[in-house]
Short mmCIF file of C-alpha atoms and ligand atoms in Angstrom, two decimals:
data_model
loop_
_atom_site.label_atom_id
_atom_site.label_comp_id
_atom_site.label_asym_id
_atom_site.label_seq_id
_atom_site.Cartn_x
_atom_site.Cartn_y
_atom_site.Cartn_z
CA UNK K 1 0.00 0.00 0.00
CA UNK K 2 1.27 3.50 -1.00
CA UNK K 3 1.38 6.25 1.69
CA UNK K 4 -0.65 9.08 2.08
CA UNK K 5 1.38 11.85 1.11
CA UNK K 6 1.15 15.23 3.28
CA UNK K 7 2.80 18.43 2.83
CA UNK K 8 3.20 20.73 5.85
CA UNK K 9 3.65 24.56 5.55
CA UNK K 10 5.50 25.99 9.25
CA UNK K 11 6.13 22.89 11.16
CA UNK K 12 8.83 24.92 12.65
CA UNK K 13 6.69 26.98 14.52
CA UNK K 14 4.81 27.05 17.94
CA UNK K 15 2.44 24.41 16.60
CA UNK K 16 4.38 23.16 13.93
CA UNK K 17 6.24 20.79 15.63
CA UNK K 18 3.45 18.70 17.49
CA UNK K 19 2.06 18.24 14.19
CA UNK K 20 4.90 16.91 12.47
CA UNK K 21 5.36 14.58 15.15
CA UNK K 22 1.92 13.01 15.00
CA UNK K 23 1.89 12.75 10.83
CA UNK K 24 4.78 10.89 11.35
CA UNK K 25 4.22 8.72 14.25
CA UNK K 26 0.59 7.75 12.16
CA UNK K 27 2.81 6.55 8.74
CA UNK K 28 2.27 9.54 6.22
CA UNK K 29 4.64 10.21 3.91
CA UNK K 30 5.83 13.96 4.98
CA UNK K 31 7.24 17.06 3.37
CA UNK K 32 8.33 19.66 5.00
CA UNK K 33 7.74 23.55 3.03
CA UNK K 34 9.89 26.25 4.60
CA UNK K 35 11.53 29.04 3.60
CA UNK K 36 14.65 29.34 1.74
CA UNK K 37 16.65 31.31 4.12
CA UNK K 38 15.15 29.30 7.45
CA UNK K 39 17.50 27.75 8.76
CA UNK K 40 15.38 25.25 10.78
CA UNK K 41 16.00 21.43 10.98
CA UNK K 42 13.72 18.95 10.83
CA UNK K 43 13.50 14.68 11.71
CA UNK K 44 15.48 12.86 9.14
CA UNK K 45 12.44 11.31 8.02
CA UNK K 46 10.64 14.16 6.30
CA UNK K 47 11.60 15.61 2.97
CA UNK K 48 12.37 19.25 3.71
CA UNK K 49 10.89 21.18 0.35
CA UNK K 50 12.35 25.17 0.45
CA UNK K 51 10.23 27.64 -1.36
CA UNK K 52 9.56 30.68 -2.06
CA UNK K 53 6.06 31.73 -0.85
CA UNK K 54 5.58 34.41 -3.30
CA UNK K 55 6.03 32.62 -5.98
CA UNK K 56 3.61 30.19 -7.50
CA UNK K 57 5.00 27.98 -8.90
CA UNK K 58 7.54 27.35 -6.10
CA UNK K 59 4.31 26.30 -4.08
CA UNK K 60 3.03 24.15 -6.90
CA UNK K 61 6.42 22.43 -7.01
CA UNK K 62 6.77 21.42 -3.81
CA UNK K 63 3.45 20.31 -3.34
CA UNK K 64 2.77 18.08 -6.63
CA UNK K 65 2.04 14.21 -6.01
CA UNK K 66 1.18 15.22 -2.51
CA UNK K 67 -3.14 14.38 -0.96
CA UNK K 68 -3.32 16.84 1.84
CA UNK K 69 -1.78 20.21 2.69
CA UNK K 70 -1.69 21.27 6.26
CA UNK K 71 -1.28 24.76 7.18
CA UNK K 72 0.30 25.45 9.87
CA UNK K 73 1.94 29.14 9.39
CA UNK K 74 1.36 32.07 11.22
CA UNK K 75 -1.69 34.44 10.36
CA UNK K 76 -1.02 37.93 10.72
CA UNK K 77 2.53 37.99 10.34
CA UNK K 78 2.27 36.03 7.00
CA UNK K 79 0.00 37.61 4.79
CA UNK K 80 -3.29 36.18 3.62
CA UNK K 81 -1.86 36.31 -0.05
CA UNK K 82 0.94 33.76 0.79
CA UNK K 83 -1.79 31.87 2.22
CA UNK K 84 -4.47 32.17 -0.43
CA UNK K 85 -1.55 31.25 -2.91
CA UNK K 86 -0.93 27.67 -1.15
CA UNK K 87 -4.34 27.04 -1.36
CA UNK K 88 -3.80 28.57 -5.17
CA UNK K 89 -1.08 25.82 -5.84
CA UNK K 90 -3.11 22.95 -3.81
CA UNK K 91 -5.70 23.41 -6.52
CA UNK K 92 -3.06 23.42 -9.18
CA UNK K 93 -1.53 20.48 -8.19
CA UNK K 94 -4.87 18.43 -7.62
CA UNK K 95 -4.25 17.73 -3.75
CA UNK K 96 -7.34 16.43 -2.25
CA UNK K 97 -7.64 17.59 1.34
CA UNK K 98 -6.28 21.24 2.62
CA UNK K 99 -6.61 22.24 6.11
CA UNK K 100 -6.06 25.60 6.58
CA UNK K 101 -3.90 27.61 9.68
CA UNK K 102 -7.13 27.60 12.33
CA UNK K 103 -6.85 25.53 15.16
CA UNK K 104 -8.21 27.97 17.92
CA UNK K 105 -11.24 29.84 18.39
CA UNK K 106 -14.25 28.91 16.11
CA UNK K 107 -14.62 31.41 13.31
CA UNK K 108 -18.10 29.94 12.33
CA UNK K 109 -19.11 31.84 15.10
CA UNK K 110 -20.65 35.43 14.61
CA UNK K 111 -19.02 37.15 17.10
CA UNK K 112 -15.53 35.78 17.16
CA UNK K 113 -16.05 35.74 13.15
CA UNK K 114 -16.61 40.10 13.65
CA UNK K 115 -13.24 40.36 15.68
CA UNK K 116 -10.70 42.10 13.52
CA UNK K 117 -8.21 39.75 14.53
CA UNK K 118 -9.97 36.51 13.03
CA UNK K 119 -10.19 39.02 9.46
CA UNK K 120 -7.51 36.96 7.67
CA UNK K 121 -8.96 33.35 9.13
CA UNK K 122 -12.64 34.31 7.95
CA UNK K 123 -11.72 35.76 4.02
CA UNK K 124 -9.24 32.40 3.74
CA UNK K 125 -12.14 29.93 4.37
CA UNK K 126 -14.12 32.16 2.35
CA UNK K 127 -12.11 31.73 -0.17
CA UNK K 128 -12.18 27.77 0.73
CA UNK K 129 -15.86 27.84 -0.13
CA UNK K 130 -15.79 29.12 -3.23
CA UNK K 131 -12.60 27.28 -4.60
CA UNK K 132 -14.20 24.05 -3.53
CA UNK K 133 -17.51 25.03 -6.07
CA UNK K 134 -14.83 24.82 -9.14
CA UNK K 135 -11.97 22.18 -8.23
CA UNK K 136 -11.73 19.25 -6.48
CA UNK K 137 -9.74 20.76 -3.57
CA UNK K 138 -11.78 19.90 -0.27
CA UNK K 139 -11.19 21.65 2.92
CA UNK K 140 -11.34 20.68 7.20
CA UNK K 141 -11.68 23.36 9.37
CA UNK K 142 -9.61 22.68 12.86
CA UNK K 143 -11.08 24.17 15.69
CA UNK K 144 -9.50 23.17 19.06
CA UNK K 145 -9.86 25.97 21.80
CA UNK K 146 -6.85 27.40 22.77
CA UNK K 147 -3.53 25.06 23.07
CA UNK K 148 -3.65 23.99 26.93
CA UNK K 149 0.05 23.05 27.91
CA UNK K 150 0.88 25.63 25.63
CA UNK K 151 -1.63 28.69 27.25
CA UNK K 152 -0.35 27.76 30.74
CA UNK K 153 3.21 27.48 30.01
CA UNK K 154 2.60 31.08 28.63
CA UNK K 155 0.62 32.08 30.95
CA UNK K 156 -1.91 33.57 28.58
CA UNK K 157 -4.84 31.40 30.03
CA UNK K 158 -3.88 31.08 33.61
CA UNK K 159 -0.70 33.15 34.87
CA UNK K 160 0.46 30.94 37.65
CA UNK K 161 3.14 33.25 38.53
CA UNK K 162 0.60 34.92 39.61
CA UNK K 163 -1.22 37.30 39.93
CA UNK K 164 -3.64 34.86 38.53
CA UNK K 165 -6.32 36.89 36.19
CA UNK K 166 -9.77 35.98 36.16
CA UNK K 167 -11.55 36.48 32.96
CA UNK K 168 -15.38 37.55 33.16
CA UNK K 169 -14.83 35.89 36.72
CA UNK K 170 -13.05 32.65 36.15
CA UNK K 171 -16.09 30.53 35.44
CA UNK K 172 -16.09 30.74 31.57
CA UNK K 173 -15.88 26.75 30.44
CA UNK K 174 -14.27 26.27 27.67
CA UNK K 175 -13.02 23.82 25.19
CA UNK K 176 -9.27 23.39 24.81
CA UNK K 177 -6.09 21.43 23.20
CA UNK K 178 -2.73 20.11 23.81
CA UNK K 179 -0.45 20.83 21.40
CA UNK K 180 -0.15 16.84 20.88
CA UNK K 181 -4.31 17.10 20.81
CA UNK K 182 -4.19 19.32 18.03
CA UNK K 183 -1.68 17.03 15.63
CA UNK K 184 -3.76 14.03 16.42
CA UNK K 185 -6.69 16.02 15.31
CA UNK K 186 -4.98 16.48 12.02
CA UNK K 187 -4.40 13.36 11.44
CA UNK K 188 -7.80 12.07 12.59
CA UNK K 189 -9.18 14.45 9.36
CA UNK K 190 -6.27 13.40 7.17
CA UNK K 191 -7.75 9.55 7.79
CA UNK K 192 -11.49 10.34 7.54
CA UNK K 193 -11.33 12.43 4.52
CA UNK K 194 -15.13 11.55 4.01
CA UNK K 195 -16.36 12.41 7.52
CA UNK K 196 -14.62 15.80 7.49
CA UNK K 197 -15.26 16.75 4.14
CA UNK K 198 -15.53 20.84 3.70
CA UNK K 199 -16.84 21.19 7.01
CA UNK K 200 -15.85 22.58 10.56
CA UNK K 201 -14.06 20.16 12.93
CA UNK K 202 -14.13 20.64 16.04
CA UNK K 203 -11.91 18.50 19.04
CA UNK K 204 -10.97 19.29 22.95
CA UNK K 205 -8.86 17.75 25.40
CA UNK K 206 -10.47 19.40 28.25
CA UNK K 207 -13.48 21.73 29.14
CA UNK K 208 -12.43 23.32 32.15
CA UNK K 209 -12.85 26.76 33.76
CA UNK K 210 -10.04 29.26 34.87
CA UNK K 211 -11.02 28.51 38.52
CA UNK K 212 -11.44 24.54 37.56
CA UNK K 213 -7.48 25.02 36.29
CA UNK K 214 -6.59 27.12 39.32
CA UNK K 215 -7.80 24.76 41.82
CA UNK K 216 -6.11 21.86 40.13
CA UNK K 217 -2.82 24.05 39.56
CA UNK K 218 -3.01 23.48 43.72
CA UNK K 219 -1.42 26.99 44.23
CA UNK K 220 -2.80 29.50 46.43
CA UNK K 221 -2.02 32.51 44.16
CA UNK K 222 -3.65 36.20 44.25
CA UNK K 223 -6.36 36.61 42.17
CA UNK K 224 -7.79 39.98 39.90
CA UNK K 225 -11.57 40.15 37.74
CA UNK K 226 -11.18 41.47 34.72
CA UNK K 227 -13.76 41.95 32.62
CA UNK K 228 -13.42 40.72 28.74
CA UNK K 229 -15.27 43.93 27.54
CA UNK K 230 -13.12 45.91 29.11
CA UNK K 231 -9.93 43.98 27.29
CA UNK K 232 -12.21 44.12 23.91
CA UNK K 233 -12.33 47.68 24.59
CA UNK K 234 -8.63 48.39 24.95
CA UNK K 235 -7.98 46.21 21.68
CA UNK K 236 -10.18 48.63 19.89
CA UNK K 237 -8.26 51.15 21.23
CA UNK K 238 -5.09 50.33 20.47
CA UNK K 239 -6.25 49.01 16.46
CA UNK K 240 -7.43 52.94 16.56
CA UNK K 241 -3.78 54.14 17.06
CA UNK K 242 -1.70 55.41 13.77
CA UNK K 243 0.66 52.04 14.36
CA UNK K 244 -0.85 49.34 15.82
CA UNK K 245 0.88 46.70 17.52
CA UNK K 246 -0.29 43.23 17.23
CA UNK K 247 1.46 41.70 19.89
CA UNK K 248 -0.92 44.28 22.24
CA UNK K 249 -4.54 43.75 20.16
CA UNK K 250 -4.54 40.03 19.02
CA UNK K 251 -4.05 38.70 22.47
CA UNK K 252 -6.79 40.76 23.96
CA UNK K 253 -9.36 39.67 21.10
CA UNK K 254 -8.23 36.27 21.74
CA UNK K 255 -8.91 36.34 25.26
CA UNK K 256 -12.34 37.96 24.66
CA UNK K 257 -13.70 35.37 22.44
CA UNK K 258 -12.19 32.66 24.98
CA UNK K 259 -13.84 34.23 27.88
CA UNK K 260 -16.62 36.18 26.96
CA UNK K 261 -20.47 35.11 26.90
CA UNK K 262 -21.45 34.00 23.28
CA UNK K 263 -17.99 33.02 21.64
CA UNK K 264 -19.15 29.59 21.04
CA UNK K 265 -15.78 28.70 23.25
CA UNK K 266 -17.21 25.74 24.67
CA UNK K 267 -17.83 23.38 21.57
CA UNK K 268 -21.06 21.32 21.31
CA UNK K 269 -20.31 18.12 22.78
CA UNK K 270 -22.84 16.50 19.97
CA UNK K 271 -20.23 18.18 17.38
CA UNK K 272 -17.15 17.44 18.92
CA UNK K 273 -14.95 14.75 16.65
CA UNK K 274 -13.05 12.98 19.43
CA UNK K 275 -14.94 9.17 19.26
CA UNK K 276 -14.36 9.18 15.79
CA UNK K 277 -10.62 10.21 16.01
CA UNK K 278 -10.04 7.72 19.03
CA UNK K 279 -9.37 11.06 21.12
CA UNK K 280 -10.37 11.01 24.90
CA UNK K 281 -10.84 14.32 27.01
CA UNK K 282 -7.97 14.46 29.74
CA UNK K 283 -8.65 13.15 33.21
CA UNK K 284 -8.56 15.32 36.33
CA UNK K 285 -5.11 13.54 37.21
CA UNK K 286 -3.73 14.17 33.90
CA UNK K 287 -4.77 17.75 33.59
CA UNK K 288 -3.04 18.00 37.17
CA UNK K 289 -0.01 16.50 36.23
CA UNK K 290 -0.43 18.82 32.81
CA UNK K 291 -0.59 21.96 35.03
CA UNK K 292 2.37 21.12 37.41
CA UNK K 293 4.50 20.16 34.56
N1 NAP D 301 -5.25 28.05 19.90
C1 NAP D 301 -4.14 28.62 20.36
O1 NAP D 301 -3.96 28.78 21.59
C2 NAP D 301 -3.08 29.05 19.40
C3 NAP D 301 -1.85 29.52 19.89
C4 NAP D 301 -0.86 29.86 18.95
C5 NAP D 301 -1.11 29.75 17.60
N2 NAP D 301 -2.34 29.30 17.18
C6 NAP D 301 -2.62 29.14 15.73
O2 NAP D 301 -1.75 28.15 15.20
C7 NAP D 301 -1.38 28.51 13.87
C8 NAP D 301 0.14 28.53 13.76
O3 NAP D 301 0.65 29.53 14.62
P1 NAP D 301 2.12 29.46 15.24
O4 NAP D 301 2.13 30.38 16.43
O5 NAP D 301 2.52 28.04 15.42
O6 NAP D 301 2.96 30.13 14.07
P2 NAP D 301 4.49 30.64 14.16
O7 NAP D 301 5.20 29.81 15.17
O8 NAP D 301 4.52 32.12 14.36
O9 NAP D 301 5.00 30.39 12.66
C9 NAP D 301 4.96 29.10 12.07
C10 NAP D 301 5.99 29.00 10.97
O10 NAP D 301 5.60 29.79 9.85
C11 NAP D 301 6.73 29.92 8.99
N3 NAP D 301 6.75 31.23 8.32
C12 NAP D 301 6.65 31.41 6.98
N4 NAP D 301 6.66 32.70 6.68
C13 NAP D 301 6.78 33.38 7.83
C14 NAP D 301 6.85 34.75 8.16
N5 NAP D 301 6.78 35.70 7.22
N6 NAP D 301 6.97 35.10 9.44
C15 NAP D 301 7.00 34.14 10.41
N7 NAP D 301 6.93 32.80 10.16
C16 NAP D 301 6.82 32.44 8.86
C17 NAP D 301 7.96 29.64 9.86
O11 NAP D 301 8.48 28.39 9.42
P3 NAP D 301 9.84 28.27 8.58
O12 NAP D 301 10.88 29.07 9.30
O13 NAP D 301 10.14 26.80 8.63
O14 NAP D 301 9.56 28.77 7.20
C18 NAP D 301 7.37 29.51 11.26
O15 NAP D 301 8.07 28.60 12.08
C19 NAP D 301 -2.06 29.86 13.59
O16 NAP D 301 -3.28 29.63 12.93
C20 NAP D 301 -2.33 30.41 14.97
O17 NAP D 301 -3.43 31.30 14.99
C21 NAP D 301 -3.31 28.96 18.03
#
């Protein structure tokens, strides 16, 4: 039996790297696409394609012969052109599956969907839809919550060197991923093409609180309310100034559509892919051990 042949765009990244791991671990043939003056290195296994992502035909080089594209590169920071054009040279080449750079909040959802941030996720899966009416190119959304291990070793979703900020309260339950979570979700899609076909896919490892986390974080830490309109508010604000900086508005939009009432954060458990991708949610013992880790 041949192998399913996938082509990865940014496994170098934050996610990147989790992702690569489980397309390899579940057999796929892998290539690598990064850039040509990266100077990142990658398991010996993969085939490491560089390119040019403004050009084309670099893009359709790289990926011919190949069934799914994953995307895993940044949005904001790389332009929606570079990755319209992937999807561009996807179609070209006649790859079948093409899962775009989601894997967060879902942007099916009317509010998050409105947040300026989300702009670039929203026009590329329009773009999906319409490119799907006149190819064969077919499309899985990702949607995983934000990345657990990865939010707390941040401490973007609880800051357990405390002061320990409470969104809306601290109540908010939410769907969310491991790193590891999310590449097993790709590959669940990547071997139920049919399932997942041109649709939203949505996975967690956990749906836990803030206070849920803190609790099981076992640290008695000092604790501030803030309130995600308030942070929406001052994201606004600074997306008003002549030069905005990202790294100050796209957190605080993230954090509102995590936190805030009507974000669709917590993903319908009747919707949720995890039976069919052999994916169980973490127990409380894990998610402890996650936290003090
Ligand atoms: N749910 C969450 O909590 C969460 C958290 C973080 C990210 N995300 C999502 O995960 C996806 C990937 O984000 P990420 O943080 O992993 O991305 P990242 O680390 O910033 O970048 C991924 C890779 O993109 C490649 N790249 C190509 N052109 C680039 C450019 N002009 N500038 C920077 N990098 C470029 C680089 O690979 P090469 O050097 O090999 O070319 C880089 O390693 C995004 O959709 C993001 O929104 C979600």
């Amino acid at each position: 039996m041949t192998s399913i042949k996938v082509a990865i765009a940014g496994a170098s990244g934050n996610l990147g790297p989790a992702v690569l791991k489980e397309l390899l671990a579940a057999g796929f043939d892998v290539t690598v696409l990064t850039r040509r003056d990266s100077d990142k290195a990658f398991d010996s296994r993969v085939h490491v394609a560089q390119v040019d992502y403004e050009s084309l035909d670099s893009l359709k080089a790289a990926l011919s012969g190949h069934d799914a594209v994953v995307n895993t590169l940044n949005v904001g920071a790389v332009p929606k052109s570079t990755h319209l054009r992937l999807i561009d040279a996807a179609v070209a080449t006649g790859v079948k599956r093409f899962i775009p750079s989601e894997y967060g909040c879902d942007t099916t959802n009317p509010l998050v969907s409105k947040l300026p941030v989300f702009g670039d996720k929203v026009s590329v899966k329009e773009y999906l839809e319409d490119v799907i009416q006149k190819s064969s190119l077919s499309y899985s959304l990702l949607f995983t919550g934000p990345f657990l291990d990865w939010g707390i070793e941040k401490g973007f979703l609880l800051n357990l060197a405390g002061p320990v900020t409470l969104y809306d309260g601290g109540d908010r339950r939410f769907s969310a991923t491991t790193l590891g979570g999310v590449g097993k979700g790709v590959v669940g899609i990547i071997n139920n093409l049919e399932a997942t076909k041109n649709s939203p896919v949505y996975i967690n490892d956990a749906r836990v609180t803030q206070n849920e986390l803190l609790e099981l974080s076992g640290k008695s830490l000092e604790t501030k309310i803030v309130q995600t309109t308030d942070v929406e508010q001052e994201a606004f604000a600074e997306l008003a100034k002549p030069a905005p900086n990202p790294a100050i508005f796209a957190p605080k939009f993230i954090l509102r559509a995590i936190f805030g009432e009507g974000f669709g954060s917590l993903f319908d458990s009747e919707k949720v892919y995890n039976d069919l991708f052999g994916l169980k949610t973490l127990s409380k013992e894990k998610l402890r051990g996650l936290i003090r880790d």
